CSV table of C-alpha atoms in Angstrom, one decimal:
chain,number,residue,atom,x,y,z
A,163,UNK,CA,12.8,9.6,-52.8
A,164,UNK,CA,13.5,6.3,-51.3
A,165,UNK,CA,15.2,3.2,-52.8
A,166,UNK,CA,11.8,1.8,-53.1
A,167,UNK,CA,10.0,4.1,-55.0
A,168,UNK,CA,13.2,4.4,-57.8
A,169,UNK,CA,12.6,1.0,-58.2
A,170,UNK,CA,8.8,1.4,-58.5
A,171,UNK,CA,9.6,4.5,-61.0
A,172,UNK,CA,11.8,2.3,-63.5
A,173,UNK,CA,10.4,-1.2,-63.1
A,174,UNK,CA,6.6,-0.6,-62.2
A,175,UNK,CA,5.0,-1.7,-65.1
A,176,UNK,CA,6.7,-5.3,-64.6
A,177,UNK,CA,4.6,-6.0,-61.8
A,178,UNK,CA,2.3,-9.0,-62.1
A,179,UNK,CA,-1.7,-7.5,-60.7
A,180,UNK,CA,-3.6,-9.7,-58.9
A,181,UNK,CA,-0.4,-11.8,-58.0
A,182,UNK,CA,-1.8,-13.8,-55.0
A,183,UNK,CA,-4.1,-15.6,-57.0
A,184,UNK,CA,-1.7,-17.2,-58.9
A,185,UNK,CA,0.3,-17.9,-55.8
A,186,UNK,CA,-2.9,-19.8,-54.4
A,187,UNK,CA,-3.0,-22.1,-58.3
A,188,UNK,CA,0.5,-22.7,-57.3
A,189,UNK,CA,-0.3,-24.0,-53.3
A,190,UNK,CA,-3.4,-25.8,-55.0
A,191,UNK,CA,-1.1,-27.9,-57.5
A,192,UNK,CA,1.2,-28.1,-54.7
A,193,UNK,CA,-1.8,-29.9,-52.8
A,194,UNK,CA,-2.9,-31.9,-55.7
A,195,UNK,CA,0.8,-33.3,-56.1
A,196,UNK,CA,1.2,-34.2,-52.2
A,197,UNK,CA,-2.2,-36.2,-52.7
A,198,UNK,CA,-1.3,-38.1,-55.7
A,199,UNK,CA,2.7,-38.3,-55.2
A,200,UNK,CA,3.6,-37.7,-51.7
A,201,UNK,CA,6.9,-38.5,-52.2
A,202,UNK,CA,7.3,-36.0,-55.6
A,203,UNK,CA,8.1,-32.9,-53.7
A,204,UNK,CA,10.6,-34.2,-51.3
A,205,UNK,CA,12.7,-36.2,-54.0
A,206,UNK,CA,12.5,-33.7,-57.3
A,207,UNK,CA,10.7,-30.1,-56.5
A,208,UNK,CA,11.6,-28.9,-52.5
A,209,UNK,CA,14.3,-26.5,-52.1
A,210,UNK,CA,17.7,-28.4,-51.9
A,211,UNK,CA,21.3,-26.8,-52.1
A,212,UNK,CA,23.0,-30.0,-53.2
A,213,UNK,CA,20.7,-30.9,-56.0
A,214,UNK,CA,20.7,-27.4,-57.3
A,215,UNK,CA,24.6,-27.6,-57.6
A,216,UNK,CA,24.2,-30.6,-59.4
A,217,UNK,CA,22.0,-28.9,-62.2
A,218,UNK,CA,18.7,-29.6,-60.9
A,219,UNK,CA,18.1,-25.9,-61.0
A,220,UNK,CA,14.2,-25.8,-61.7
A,221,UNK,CA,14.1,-26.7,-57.4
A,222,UNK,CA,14.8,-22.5,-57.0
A,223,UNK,CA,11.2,-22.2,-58.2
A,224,UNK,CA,9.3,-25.0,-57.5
A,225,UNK,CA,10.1,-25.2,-53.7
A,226,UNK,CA,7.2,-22.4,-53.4
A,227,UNK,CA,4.0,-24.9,-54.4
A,228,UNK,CA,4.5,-26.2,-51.1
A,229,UNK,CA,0.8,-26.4,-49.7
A,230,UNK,CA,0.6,-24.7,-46.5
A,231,UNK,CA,-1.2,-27.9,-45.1
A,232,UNK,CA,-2.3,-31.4,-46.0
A,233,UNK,CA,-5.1,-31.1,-44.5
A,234,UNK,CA,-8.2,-29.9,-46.9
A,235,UNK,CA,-9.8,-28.1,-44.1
A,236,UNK,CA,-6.5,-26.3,-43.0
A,237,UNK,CA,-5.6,-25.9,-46.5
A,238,UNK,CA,-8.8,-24.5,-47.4
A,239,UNK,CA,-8.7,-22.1,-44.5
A,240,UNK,CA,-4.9,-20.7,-44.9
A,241,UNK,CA,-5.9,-20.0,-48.4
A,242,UNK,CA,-9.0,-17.8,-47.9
A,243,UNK,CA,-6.6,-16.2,-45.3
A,244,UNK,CA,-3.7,-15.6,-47.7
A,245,UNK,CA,-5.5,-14.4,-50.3
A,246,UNK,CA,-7.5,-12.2,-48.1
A,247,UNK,CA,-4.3,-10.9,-46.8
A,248,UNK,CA,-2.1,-10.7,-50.0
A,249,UNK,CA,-5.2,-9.1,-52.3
A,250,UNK,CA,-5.1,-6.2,-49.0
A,251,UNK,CA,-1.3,-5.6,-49.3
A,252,UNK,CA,-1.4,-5.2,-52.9
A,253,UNK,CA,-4.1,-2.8,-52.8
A,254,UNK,CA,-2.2,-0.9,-50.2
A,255,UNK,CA,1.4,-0.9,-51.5
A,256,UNK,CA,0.7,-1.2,-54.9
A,257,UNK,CA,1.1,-4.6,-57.2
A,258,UNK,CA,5.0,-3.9,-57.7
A,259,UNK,CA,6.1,-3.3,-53.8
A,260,UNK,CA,4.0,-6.1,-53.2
A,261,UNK,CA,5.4,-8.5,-56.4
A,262,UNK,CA,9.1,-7.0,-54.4
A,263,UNK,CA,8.1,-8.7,-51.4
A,264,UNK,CA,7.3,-11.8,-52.2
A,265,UNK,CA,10.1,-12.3,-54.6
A,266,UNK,CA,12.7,-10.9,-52.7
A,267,UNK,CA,11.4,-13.4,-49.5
A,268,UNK,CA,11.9,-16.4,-52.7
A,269,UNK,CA,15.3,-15.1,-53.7
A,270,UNK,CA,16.4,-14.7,-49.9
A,271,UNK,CA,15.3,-18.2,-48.8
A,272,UNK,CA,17.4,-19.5,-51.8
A,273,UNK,CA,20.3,-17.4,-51.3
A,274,UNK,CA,20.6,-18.4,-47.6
A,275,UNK,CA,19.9,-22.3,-48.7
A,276,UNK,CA,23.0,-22.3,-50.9
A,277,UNK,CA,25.1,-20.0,-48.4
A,278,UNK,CA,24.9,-22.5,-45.4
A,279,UNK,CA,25.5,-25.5,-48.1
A,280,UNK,CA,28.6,-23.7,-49.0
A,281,UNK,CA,29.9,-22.9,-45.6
A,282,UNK,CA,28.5,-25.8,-43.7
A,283,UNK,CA,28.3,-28.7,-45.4
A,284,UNK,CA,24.7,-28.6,-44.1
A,285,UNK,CA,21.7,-29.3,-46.8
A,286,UNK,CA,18.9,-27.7,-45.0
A,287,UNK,CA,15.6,-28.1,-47.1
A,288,UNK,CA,13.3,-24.5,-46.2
A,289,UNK,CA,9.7,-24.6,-46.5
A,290,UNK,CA,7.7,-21.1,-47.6
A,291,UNK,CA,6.1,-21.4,-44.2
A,292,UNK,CA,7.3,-18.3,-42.8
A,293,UNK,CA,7.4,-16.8,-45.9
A,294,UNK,CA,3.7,-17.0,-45.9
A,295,UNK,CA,3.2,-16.1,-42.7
A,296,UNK,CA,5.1,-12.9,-42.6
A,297,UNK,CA,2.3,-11.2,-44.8
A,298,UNK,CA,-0.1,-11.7,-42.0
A,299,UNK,CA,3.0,-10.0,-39.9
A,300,UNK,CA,3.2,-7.1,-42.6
A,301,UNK,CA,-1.1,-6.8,-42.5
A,302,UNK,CA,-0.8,-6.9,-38.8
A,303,UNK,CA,1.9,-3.9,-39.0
A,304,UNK,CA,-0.4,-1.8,-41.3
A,305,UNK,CA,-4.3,-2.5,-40.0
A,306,UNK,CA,-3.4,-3.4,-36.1
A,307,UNK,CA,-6.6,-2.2,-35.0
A,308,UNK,CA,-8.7,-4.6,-37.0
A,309,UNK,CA,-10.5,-7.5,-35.5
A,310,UNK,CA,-10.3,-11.1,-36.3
A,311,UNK,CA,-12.4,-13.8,-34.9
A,312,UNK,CA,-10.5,-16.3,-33.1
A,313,UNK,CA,-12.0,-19.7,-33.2
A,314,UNK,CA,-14.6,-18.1,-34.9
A,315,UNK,CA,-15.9,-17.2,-31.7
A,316,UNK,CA,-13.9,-14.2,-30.0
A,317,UNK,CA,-12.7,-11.5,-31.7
A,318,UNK,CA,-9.4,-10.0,-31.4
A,319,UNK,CA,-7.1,-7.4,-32.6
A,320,UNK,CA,-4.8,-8.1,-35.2
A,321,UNK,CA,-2.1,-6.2,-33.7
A,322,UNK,CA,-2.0,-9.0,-31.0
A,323,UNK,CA,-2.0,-11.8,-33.1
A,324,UNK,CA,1.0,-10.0,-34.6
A,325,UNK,CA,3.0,-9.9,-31.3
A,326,UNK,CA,1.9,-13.8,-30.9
A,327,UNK,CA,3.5,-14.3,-34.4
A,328,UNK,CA,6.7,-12.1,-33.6
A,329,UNK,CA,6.7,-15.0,-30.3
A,330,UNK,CA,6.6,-17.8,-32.7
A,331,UNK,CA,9.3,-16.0,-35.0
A,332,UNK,CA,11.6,-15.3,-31.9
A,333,UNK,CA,11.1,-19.5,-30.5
A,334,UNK,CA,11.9,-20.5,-34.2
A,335,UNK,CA,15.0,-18.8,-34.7
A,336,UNK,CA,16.4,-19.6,-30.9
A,337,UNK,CA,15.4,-23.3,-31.7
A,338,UNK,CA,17.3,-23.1,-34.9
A,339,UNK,CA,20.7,-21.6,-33.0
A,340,UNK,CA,19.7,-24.8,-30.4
A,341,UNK,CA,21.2,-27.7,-33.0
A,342,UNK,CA,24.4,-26.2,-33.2
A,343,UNK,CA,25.0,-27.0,-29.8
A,344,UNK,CA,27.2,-29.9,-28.7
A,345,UNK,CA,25.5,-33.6,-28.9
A,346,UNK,CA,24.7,-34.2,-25.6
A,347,UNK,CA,22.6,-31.3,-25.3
A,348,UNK,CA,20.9,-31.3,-27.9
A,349,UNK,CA,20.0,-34.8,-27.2
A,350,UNK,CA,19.0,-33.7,-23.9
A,351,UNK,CA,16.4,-31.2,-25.3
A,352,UNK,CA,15.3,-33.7,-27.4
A,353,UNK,CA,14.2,-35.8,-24.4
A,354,UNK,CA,13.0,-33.2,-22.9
A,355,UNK,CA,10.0,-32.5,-26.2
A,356,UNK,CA,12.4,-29.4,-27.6
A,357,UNK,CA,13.6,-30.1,-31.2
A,358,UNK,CA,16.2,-28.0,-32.7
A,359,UNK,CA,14.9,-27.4,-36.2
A,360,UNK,CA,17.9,-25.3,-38.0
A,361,UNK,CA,16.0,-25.4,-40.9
A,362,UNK,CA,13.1,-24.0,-39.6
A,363,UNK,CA,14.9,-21.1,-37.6
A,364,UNK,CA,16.6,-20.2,-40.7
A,365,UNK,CA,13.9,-19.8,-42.5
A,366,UNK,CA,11.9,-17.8,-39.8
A,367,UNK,CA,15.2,-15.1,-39.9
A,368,UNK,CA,15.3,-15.1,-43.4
A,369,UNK,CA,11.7,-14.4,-43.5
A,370,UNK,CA,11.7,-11.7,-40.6
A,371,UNK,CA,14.9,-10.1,-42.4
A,372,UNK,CA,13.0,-9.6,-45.6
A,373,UNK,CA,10.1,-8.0,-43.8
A,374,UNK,CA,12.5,-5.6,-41.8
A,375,UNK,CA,14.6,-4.3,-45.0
A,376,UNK,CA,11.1,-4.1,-46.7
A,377,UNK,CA,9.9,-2.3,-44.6
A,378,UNK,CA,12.3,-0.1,-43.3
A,379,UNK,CA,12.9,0.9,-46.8
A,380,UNK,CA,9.2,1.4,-46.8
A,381,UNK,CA,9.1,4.5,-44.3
A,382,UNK,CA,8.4,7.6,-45.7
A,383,UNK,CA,10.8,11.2,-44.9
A,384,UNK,CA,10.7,11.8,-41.7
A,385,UNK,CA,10.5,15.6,-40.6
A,386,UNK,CA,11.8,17.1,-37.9
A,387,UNK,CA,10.5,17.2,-34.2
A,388,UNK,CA,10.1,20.7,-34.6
A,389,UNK,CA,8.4,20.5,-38.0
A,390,UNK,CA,6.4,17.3,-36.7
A,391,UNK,CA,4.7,19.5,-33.6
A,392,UNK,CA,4.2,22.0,-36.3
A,393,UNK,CA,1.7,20.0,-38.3
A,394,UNK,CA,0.2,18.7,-35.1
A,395,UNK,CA,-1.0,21.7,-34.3
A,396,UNK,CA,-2.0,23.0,-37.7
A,397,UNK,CA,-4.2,20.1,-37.8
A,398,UNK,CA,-5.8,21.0,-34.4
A,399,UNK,CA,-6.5,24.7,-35.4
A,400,UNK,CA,-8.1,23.4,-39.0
A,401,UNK,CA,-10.3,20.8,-37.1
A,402,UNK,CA,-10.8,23.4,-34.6
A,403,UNK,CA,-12.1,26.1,-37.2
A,404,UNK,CA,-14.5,23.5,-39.2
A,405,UNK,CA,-15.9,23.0,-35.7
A,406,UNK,CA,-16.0,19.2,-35.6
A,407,UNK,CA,-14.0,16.2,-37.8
A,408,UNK,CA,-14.2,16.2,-41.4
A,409,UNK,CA,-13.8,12.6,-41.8
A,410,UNK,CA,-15.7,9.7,-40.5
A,411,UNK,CA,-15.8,5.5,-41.2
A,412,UNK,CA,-19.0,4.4,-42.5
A,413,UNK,CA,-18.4,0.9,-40.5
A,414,UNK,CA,-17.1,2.1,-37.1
A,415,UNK,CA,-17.8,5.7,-36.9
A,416,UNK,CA,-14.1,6.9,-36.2
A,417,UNK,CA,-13.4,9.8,-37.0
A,418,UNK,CA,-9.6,11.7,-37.2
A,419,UNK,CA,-10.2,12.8,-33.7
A,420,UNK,CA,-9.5,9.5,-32.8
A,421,UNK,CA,-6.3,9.6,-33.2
A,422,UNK,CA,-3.6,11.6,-35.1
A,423,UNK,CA,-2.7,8.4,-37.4
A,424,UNK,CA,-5.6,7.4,-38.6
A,425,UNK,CA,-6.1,7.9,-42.6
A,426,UNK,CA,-9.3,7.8,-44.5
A,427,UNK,CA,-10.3,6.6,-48.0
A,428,UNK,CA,-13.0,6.6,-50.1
A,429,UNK,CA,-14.5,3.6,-51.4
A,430,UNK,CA,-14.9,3.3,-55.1
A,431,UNK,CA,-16.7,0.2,-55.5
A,432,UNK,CA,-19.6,2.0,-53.1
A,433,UNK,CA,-23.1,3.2,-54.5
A,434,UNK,CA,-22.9,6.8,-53.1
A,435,UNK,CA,-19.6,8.8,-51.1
A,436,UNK,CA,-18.8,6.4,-48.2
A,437,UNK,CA,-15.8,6.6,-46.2
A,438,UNK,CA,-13.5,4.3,-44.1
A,439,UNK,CA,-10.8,4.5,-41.5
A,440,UNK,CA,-7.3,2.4,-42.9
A,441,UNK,CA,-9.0,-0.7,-41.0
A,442,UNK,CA,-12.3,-1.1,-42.8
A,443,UNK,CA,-11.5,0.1,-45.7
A,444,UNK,CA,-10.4,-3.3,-47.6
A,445,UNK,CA,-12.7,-5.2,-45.3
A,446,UNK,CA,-16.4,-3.6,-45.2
A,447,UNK,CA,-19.2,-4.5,-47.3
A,448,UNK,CA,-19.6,-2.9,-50.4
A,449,UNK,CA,-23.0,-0.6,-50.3
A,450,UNK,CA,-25.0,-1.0,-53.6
């Protein structure tokens, strides 16, 4: 039993259900306040090492209502997409594992806030930007086969978008290590349109190394090679001997021939025993 499911075991029934909707309240506040008092977040609520220090300790939590955009459009649209997203991870990890994740990405942005202030001198203020986009990275990781419509027009896989987002991660954190170099160069990529942004790149690494512990703690026992081609071919002979697949998705008509990985589900919110592959089945339309 991993580290993650003792946790689960002792403090599962702490977990807060349905926790990405009151995430969104939070962004929506968050929105209200940079419309009425733009300046509100910057001077009493972002995340700020110094102030903290000095007592102001309520910034540890209310750094997170920062709106993903300012723009209502934007802002409308990054909330459908988080809450999309986050109500999916929850219903595939579990409310806890998912409450762990978010959490844990909070308590590591703060820790590494106060570490640099202590070490540096340097008051970097971190956003929840990457934060927030790491759970697309995470729903990427688990569904990479389903299909988003980019620009509303053509549709791709998420598993690309996911190596796009690993790009922007990687150009974040190098242009984070970038303002650490002497003056005159960084003044020189300044000129040239780069901006060293060691908030940012923080951030971005803190973000990607919540995601990697999380989910490296994540992985299930592994089995042997031995063991591994074993069960490979037990499942050939048993789909062999039923003389066709047992399982098929109601939306795209996969079946576990497809491919070795693939996992099915039932649907319980379905009039009558439909079935979908691991990518449809948070995403289809419920039959009635």
């Amino acid at each position: 039993m991993g580290w993650l499911d003792k946790l689960e075991r002792k403090y599962g029934k702490y977990a807060i259900p349905n926790l990405m909707y009151y995430v969104i309240m939070l962004y929506v506040v968050g929105y209200v306040l940079e419309i009425m008092q733009p300046e509100l977040y910057g001077s009493l609520l972002c995340l700020d090492a110094e102030a903290i220090l000095h007592g102001q300790i309520w910034r540890i939590f209310t750094f997170i209502i920062q709106p993903p955009s300012a723009n209502l459009m934007f802002m409308l649209l990054a909330l459908y997409l988080y809450y999309m997203i986050g109500n999916s991870l929850e219903y595939a990890w579990g409310a806890f594992r998912f409450n762990l994740y978010l959490f844990s990405g909070v308590i590591l942005h703060v820790a590494a806030c106060l570490l640099v202030y202590a070490v540096t001198g340097v008051n970097l203020a971190m956003g929840t930007t990457y934060l927030n986009l790491s759970l697309f990275l995470v729903f990427t990781y688990l569904f990479p086969d389903m299909e988003f419509l980019l620009f509303f027009i053509i549709p791709i896989k998420a598993k690309w978008l996911g190596i796009i987002e690993g790009i922007v991660y990687g150009v974040a954190i190098v242009g984070g290590l970038l303002a650490f170099l002497p003056g005159p160069a960084v003044l020189y990529l300044i000129r040239m349109g780069i901006y060293p942004d060691p908030a940012g790149g923080l951030a971005a690494f803190v973000s990607l190394l919540n995601l990697i512990i999380f989910m490296v703690g994540s992985q299930k026992n592994r089995f042997s090679s031995k063991t591994g081609k074993r069960r490979r071919s037990y499942k050939k002979k048993v789909r062999a001997a039923r003389g066709g697949s047992h399982h098929r998705c109601a939306v795209c008509g996969r079946t576990e021939q497809d491919g070795e990985e693939l996992e099915f589900r039932f649907c319980s919110k379905c009039a009558g025993n439909y079935e979908y592959c691991q990518d449809h089945l948070f995403t289809h339309e419920h039959r009635k």
